[in-house]
CSV table of C-alpha atoms in Angstrom, one decimal:
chain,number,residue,atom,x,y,z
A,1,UNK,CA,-5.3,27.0,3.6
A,2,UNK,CA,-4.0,30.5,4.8
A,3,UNK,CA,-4.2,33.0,2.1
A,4,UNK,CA,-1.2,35.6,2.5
A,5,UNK,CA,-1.5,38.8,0.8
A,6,UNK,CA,-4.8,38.8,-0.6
A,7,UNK,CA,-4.7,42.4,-1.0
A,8,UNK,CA,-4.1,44.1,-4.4
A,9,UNK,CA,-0.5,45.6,-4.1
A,10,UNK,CA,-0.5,48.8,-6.6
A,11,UNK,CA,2.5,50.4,-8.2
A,12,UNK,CA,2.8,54.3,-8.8
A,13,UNK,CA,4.0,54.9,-12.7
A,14,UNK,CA,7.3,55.0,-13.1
A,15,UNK,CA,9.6,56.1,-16.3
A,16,UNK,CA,10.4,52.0,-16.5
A,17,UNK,CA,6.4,51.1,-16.8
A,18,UNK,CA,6.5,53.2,-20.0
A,19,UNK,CA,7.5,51.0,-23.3
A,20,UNK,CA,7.7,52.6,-27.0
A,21,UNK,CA,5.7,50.4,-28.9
A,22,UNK,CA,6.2,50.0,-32.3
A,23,UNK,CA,2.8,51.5,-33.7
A,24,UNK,CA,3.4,54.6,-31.0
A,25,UNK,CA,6.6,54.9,-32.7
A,26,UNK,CA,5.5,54.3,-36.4
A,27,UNK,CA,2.6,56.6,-36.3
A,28,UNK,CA,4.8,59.4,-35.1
A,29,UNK,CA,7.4,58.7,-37.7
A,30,UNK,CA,4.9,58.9,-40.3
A,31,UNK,CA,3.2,62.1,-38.7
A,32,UNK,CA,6.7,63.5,-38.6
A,33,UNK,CA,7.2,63.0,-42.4
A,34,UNK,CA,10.6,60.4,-41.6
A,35,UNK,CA,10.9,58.7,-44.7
A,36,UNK,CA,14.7,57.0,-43.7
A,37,UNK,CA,14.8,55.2,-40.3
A,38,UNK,CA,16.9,52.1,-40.1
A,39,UNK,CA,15.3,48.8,-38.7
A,40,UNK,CA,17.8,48.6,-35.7
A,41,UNK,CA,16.3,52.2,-34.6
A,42,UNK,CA,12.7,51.1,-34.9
A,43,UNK,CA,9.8,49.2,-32.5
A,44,UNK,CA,12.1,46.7,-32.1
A,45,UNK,CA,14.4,48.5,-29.9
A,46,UNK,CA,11.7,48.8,-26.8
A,47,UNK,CA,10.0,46.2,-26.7
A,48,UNK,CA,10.7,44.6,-23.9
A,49,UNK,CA,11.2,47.0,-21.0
A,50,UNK,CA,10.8,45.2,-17.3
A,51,UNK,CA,9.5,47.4,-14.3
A,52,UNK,CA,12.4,47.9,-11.6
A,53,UNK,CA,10.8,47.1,-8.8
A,54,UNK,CA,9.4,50.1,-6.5
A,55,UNK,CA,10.3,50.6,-3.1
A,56,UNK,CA,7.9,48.3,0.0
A,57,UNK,CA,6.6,52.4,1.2
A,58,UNK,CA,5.5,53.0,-2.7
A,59,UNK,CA,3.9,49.2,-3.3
A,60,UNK,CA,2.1,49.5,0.6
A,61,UNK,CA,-0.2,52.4,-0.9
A,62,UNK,CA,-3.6,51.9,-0.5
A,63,UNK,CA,-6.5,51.2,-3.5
A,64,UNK,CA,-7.2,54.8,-2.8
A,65,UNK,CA,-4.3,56.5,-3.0
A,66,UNK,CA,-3.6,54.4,-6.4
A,67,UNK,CA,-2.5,56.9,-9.2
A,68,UNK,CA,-4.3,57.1,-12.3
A,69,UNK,CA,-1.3,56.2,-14.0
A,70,UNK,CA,-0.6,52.9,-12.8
A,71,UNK,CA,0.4,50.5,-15.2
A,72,UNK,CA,1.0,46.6,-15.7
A,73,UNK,CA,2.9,47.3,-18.6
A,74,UNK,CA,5.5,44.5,-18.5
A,75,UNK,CA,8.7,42.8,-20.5
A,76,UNK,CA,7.0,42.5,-23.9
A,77,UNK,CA,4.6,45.2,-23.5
A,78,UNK,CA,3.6,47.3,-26.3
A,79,UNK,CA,4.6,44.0,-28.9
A,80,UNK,CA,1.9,44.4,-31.7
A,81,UNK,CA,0.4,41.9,-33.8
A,82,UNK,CA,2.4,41.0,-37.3
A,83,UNK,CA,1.3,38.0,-38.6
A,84,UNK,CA,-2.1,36.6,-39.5
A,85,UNK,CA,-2.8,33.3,-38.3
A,86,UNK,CA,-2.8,29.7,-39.6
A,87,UNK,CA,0.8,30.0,-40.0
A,88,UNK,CA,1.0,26.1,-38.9
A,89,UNK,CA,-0.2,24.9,-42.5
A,90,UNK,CA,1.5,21.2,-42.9
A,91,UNK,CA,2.0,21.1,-39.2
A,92,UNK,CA,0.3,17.6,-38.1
A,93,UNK,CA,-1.7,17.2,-35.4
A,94,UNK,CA,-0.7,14.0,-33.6
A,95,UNK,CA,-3.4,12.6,-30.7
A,96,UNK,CA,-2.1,13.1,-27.2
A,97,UNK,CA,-2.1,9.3,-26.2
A,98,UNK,CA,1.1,9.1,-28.7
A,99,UNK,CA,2.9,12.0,-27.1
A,100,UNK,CA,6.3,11.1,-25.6
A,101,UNK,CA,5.9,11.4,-21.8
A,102,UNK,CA,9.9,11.0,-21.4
A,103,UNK,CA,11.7,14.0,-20.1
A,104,UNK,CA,8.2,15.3,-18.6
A,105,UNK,CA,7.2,15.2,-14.9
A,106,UNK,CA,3.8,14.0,-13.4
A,107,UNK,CA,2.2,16.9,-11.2
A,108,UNK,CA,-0.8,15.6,-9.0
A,109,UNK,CA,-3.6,18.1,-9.4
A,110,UNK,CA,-4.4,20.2,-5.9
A,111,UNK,CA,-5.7,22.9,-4.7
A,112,UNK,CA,-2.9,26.3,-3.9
A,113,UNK,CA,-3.4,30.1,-4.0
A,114,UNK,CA,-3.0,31.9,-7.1
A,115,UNK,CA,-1.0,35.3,-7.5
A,116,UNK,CA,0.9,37.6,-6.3
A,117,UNK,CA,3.6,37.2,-3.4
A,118,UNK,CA,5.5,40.5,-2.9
A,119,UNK,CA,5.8,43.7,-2.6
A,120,UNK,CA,7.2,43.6,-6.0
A,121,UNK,CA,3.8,42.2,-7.3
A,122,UNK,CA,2.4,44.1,-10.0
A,123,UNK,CA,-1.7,45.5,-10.3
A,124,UNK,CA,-2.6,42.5,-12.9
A,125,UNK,CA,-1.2,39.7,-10.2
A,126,UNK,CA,-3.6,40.3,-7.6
A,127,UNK,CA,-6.4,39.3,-5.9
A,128,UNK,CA,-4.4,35.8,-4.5
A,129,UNK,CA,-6.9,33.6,-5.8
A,130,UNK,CA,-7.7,30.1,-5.1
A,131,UNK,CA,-7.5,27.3,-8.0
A,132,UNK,CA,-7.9,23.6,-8.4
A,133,UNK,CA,-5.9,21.9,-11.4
A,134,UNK,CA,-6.2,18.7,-12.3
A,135,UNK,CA,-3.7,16.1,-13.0
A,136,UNK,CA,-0.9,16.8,-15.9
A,137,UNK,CA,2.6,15.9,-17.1
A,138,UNK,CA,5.0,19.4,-17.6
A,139,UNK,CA,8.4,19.3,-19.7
A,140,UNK,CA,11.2,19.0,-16.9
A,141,UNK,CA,13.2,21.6,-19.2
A,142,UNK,CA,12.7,24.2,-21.6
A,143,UNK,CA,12.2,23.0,-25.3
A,144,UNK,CA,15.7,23.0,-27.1
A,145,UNK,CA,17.3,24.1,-30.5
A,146,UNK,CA,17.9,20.3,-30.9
A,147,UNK,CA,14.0,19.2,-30.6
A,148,UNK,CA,12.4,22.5,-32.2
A,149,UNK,CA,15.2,20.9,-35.1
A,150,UNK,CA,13.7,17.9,-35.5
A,151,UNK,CA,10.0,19.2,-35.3
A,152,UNK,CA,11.4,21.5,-38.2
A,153,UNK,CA,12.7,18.9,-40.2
A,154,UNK,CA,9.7,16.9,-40.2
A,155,UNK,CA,7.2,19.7,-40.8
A,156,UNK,CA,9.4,22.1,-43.2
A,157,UNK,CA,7.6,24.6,-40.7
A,158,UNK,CA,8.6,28.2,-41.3
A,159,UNK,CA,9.0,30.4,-38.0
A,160,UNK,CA,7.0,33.6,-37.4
A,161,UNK,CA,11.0,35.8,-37.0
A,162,UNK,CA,11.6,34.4,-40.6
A,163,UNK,CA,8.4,35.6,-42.6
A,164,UNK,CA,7.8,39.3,-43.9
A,165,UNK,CA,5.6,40.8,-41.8
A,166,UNK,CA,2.0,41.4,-43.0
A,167,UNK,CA,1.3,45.4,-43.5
A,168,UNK,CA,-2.8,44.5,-43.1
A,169,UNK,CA,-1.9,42.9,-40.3
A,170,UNK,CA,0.6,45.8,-38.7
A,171,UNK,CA,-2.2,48.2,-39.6
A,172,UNK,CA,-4.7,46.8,-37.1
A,173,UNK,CA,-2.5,47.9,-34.3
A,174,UNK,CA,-1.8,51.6,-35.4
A,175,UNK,CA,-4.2,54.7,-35.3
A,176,UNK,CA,-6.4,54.3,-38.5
A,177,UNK,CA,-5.3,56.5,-41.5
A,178,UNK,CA,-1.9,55.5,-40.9
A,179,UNK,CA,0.3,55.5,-44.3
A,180,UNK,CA,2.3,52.3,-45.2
A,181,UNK,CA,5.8,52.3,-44.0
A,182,UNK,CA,8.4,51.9,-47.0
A,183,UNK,CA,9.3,48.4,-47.7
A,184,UNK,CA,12.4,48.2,-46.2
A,185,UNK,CA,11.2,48.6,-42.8
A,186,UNK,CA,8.8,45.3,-43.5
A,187,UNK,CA,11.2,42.2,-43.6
A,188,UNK,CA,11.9,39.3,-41.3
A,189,UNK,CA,13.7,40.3,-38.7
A,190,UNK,CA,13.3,39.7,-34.5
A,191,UNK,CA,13.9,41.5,-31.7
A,192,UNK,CA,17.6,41.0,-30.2
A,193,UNK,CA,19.3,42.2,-26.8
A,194,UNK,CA,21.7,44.7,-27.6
A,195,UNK,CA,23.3,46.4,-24.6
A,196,UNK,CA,25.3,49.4,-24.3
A,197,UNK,CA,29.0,50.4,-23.2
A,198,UNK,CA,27.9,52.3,-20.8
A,199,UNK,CA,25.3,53.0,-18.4
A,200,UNK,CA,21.8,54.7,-19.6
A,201,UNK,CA,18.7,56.0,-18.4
A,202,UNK,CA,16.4,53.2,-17.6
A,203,UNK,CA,13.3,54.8,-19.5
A,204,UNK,CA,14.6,54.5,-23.0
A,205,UNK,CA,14.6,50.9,-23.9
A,206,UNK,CA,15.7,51.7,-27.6
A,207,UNK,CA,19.3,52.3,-25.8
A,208,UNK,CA,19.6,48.6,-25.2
A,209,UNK,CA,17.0,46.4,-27.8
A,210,UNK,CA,17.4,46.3,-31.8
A,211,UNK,CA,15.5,44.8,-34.6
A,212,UNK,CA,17.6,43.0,-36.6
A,213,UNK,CA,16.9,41.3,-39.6
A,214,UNK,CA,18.1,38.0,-40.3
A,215,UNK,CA,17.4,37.1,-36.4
A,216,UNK,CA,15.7,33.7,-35.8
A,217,UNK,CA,15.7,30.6,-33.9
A,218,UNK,CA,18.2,29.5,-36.3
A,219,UNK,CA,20.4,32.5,-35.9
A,220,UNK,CA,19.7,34.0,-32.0
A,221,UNK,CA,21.1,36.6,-32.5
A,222,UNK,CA,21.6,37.8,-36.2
A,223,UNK,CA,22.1,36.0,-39.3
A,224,UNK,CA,26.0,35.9,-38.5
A,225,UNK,CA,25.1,33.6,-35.3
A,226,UNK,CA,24.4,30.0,-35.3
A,227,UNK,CA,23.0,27.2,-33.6
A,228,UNK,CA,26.3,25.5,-33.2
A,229,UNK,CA,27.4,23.7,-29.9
A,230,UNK,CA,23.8,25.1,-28.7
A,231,UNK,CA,21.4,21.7,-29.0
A,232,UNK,CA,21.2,21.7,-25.3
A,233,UNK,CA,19.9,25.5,-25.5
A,234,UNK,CA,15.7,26.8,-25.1
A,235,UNK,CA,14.8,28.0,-28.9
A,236,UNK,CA,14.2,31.3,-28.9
A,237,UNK,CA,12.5,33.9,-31.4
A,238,UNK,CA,9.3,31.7,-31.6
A,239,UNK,CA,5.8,33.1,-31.4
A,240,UNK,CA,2.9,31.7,-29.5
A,241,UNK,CA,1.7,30.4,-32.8
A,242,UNK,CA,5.2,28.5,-33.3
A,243,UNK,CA,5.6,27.1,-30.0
A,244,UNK,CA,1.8,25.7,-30.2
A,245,UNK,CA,2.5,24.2,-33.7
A,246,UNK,CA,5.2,22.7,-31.9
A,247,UNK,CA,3.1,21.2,-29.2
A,248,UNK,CA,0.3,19.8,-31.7
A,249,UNK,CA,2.9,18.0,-33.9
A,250,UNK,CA,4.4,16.6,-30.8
A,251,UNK,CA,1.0,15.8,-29.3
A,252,UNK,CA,1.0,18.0,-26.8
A,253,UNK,CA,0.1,21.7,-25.7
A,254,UNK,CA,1.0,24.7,-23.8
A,255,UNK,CA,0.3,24.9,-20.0
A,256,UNK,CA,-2.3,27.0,-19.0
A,257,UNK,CA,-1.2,29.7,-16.7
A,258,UNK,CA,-2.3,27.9,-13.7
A,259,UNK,CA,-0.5,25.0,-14.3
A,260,UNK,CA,2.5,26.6,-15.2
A,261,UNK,CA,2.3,28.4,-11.3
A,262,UNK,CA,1.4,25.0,-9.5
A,263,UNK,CA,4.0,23.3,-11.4
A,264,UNK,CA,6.9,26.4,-10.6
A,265,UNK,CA,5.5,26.5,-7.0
A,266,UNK,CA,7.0,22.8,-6.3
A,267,UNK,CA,4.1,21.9,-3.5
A,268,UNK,CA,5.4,25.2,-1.9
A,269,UNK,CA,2.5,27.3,-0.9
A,270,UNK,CA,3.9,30.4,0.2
A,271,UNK,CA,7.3,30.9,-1.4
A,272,UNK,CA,8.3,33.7,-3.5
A,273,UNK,CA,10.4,31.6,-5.7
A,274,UNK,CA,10.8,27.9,-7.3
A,275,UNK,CA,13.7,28.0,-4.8
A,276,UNK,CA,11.8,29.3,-1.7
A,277,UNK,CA,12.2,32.5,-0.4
A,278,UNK,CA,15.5,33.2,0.2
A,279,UNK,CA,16.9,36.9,-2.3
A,280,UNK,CA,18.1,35.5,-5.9
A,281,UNK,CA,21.4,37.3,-4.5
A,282,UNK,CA,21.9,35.5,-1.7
A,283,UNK,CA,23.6,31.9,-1.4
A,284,UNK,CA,23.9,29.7,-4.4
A,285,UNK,CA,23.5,30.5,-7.5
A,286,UNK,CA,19.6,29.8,-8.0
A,287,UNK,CA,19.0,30.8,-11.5
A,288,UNK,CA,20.3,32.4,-15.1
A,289,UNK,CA,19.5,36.3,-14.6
A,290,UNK,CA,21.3,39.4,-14.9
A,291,UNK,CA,24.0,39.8,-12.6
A,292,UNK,CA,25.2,43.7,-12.5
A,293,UNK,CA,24.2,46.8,-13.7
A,294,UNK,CA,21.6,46.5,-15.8
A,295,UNK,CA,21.3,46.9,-19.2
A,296,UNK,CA,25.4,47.7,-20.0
A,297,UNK,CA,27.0,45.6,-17.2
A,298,UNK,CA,26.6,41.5,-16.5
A,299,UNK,CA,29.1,40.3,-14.8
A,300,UNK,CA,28.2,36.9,-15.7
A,301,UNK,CA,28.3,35.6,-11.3
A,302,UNK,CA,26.1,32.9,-12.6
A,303,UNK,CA,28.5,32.3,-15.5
A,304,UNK,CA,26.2,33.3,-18.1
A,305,UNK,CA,25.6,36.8,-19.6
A,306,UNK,CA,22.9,35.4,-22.1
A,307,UNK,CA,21.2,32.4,-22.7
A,308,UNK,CA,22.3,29.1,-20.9
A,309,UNK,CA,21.7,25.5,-21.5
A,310,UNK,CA,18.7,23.8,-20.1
A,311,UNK,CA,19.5,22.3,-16.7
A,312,UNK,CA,22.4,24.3,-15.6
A,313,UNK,CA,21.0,25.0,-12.1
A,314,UNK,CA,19.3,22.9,-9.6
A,315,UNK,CA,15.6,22.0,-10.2
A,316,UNK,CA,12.3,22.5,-7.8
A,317,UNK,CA,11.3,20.3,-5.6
A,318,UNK,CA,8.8,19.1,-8.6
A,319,UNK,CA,12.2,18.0,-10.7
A,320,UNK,CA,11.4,20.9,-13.1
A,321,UNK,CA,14.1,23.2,-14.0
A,322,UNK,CA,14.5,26.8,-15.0
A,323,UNK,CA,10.9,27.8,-14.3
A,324,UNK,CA,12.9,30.8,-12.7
A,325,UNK,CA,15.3,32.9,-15.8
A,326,UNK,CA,16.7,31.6,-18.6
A,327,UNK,CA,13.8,32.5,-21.2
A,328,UNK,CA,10.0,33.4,-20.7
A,329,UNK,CA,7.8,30.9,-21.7
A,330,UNK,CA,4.5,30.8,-23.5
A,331,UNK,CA,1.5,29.3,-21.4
A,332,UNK,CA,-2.1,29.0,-23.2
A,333,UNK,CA,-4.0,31.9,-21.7
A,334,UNK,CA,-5.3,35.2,-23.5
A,335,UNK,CA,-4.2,38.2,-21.1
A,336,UNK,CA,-6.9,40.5,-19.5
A,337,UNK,CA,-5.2,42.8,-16.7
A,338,UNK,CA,-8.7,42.5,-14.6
A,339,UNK,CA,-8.2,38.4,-15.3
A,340,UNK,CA,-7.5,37.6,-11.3
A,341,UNK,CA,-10.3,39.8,-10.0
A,342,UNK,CA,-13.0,38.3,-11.7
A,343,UNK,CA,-11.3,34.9,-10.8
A,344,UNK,CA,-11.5,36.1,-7.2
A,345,UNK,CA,-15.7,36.2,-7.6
A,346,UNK,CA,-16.6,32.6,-8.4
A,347,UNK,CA,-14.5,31.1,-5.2
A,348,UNK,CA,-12.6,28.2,-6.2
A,349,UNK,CA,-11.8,28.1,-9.9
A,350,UNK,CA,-11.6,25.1,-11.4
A,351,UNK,CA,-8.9,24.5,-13.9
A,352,UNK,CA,-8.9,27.6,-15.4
A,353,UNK,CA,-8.5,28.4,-19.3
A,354,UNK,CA,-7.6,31.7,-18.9
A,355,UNK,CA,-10.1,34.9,-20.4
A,356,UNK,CA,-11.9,33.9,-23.7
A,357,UNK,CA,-10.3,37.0,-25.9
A,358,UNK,CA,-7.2,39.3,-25.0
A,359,UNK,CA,-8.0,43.2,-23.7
A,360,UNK,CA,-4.8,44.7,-22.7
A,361,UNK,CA,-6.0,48.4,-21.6
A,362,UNK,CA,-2.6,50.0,-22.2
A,363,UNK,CA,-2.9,48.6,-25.6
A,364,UNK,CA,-6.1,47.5,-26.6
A,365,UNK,CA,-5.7,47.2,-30.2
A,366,UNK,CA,-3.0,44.4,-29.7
A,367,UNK,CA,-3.4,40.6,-28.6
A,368,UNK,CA,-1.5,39.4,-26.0
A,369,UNK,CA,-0.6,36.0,-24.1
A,370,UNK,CA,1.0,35.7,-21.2
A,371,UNK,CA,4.4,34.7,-20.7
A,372,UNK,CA,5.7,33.3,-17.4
A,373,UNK,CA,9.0,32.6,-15.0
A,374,UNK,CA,11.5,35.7,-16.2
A,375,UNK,CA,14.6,35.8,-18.5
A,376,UNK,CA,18.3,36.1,-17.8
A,377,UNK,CA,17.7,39.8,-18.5
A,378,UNK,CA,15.6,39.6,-15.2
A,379,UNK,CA,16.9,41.4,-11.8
A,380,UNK,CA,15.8,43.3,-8.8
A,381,UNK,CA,17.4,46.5,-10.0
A,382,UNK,CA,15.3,46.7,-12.9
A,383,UNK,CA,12.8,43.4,-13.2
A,384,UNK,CA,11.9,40.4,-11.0
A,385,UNK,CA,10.6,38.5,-13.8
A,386,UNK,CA,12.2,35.4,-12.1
A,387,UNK,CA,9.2,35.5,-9.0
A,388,UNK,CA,6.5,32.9,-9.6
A,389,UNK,CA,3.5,35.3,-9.6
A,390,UNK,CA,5.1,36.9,-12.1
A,391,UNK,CA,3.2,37.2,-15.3
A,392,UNK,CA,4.2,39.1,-18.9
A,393,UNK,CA,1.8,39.8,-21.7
A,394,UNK,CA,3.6,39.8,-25.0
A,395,UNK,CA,1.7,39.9,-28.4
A,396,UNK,CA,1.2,36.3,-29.5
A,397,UNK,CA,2.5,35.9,-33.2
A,398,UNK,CA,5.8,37.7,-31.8
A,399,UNK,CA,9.3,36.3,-31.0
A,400,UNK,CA,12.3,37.4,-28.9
A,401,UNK,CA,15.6,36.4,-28.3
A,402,UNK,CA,14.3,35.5,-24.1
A,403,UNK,CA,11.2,34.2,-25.4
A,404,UNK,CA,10.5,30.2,-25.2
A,405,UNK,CA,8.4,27.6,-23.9
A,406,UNK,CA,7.3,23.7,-22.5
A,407,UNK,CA,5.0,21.6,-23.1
A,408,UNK,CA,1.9,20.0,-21.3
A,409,UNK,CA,-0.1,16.9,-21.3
A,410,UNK,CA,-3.7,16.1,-19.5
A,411,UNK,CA,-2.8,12.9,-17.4
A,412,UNK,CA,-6.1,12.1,-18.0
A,413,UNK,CA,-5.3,11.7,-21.7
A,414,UNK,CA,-2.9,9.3,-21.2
């Protein structure tokens, strides 16, 4: 097999690859002496930036005329840890040979190249590296309100979005020395997509995310939201740790990353997109992104302007749908940025796990998991999320309103 752009494309900083996080923006709270902010104007509110892509002139430099202030910073970037973990206490952990394989897809293990495919390919997707998986089933759709339900029901399992967070916990991810923030600031409460009425500078993401207690899968996007007509929807506002609880009580797991790219790829080796190649904006209607002027204007071409029901545009050549937009979903890997280089030095890799502990350089004090296949906040103006070399790190105990995932299972297990 041909391997196409081996080369590691690099990306110049830009106002967009610059997130607030919430511990930049607690600690200079604190150092400032703010003792009133309101929860809608805190972390919550930039999390999840995406990088407009750069022009082909700026993503052609060479490795030596790379700034020092490139950046992978992505989506969810900046998300910091809030939760301790074991929060799937009661959660039982069935044996994969009773897992339901209906509504999942068989994908033969092979052999494709791994990474990025653009010149909108960030640093962390590149070297294109060669990996082997082995046989496994994949969800053919996102995981919906209706089954996260019933897994709920069974388990009386309690979501990351709708626990207090955990102060020792927060305080891992800020400077050390860092005073307590009042109590009011600390209650359950998710990141939601808030947009403006009008159009705003794309380096403040605060202008168009909010923290906003009350939000959970239950109630997308605040506690005056429901879940009703929306059984057919992804759950949203679940964690890593929620969507693997998930998995184990169903007798499954979470794809690894390479799985998840074989699987969006659909036997295509080349192809930019679960589609192919053609632009998102040309032709049919390929996927549930943002159509417009991003982050004020969606003009809903797709006829969606948030969220859509699983299956609403046409699946891969594999039978899987909306492994392009809709909702990121959670694979199993830790995230290292230098992951795919040192893949790159032992050849072939051989069902890969992923790195054995998280090490985000932009933020090494938080843990981060990768997320994969873009959001229907996703465009070319701003994000191209919906590309299937795309990757996201996102801290793994936190949830967001574009945040979901499917589920695996070893063929061999069955």
């Amino acid at each position: 097999m041909m391997c196409l752009h081996t080369q590691r494309v690099t990306k110049r900083s830009h106002p967009l690859s610059t997130n607030i996080s919430f511990e930049q923006l607690l600690y200079s709270f604190v150092l400032k002496g703010m003792r009133k902010y309101t929860l809608s104007g805190m972390v919550l509110l930039a999390m999840i930036a995406c990088n407009r892509p750069l022009s082909q002139k700026q993503n052609n430099k060479s490795g030596d005329e790379k700034s020092a202030t490139d950046t992978t910073l992505l989506c969810c970037s900046n998300i910091p840890s809030r939760f301790a973990s074991g929060n799937a206490s009661g959660v039982d952990s069935l044996n994969s040979a009773t897992a339901d394989l209906s509504g999942m897809v068989l994908i033969k293990g092979s052999r494709f190249w791994m990474g990025g495919d653009s010149i909108w390919g960030r640093p962390d997707e590149f070297p294109r590296h060669q990996v082997e998986v082995s046989s496994f089933y994949i969800d053919v759709q996102e995981v919906t309100n209706k089954q996260f339900k019933a897994f709920v029901d069974a388990t009386g399992y309690i979501t990351t979005a709708e626990k207090k967070p955990d102060w020792e916990e927060l305080k891992l991810q800020v400077p050390p020395g860092t005073p307590k923030p009042s109590d009011d600031m600390l209650v359950a409460a998710s990141l939601v997509f808030t947009p403006p009425n009008r159009p705003v500078s794309l380096d403040n993401a605060s202008a168009w995310w909010a923290w906003v207690p009350g939000a959970n899968w239950k109630h997308p996007e605040g506690p005056k939201s429901n879940l009703t007509r929306k059984d057919d929807y992804p759950v949203v506002h679940v964690s890593w740790e929620d969507a693997m609880a998930y998995c184990r009580w169903a007798g499954k797991r979470l794809p690894t990353e390479a799985e998840w790219e074989f699987a969006a790829r659909g036997g295509q080796l080349d192809a930019i997109y679960p589609w192919g190649n053609e632009l998102i904006t040309k032709g049919k209607k390929k996927a549930n992104t943002w159509d417009g002027n991003f982050p004020n204007r969606n003009t809903g071409l797709d006829e969606y302007v948030g969220a859509a029901p699983v299956r609403q545009f046409a699946p891969n050549q594999f039978g899987l749908y909306d492994m392009a937009g809709n909702v990121w979903e959670w694979v199993s890997d830790w995230y290292t940025a230098d992951y795919y280089q040192e893949c790159m030095k032992k050849g072939v890799v051989m069902n890969p796990q992923g790195p054995s502990k998280s090490l985000d350089p932009d933020e090494p004090y938080g843990q981060k998991k990768v997320t994969r296949g873009g959001s229907f906040l996703c465009n070319d103006q701003y994000c191209s999320g919906f590309r299937i070399g795309a990757r996201m790190k996102t801290s793994w105990d936190t949830g967001l309103n574009h945040t979901g995932f499917r589920c695996a299972v070893t063929a061999a297990e069955k």
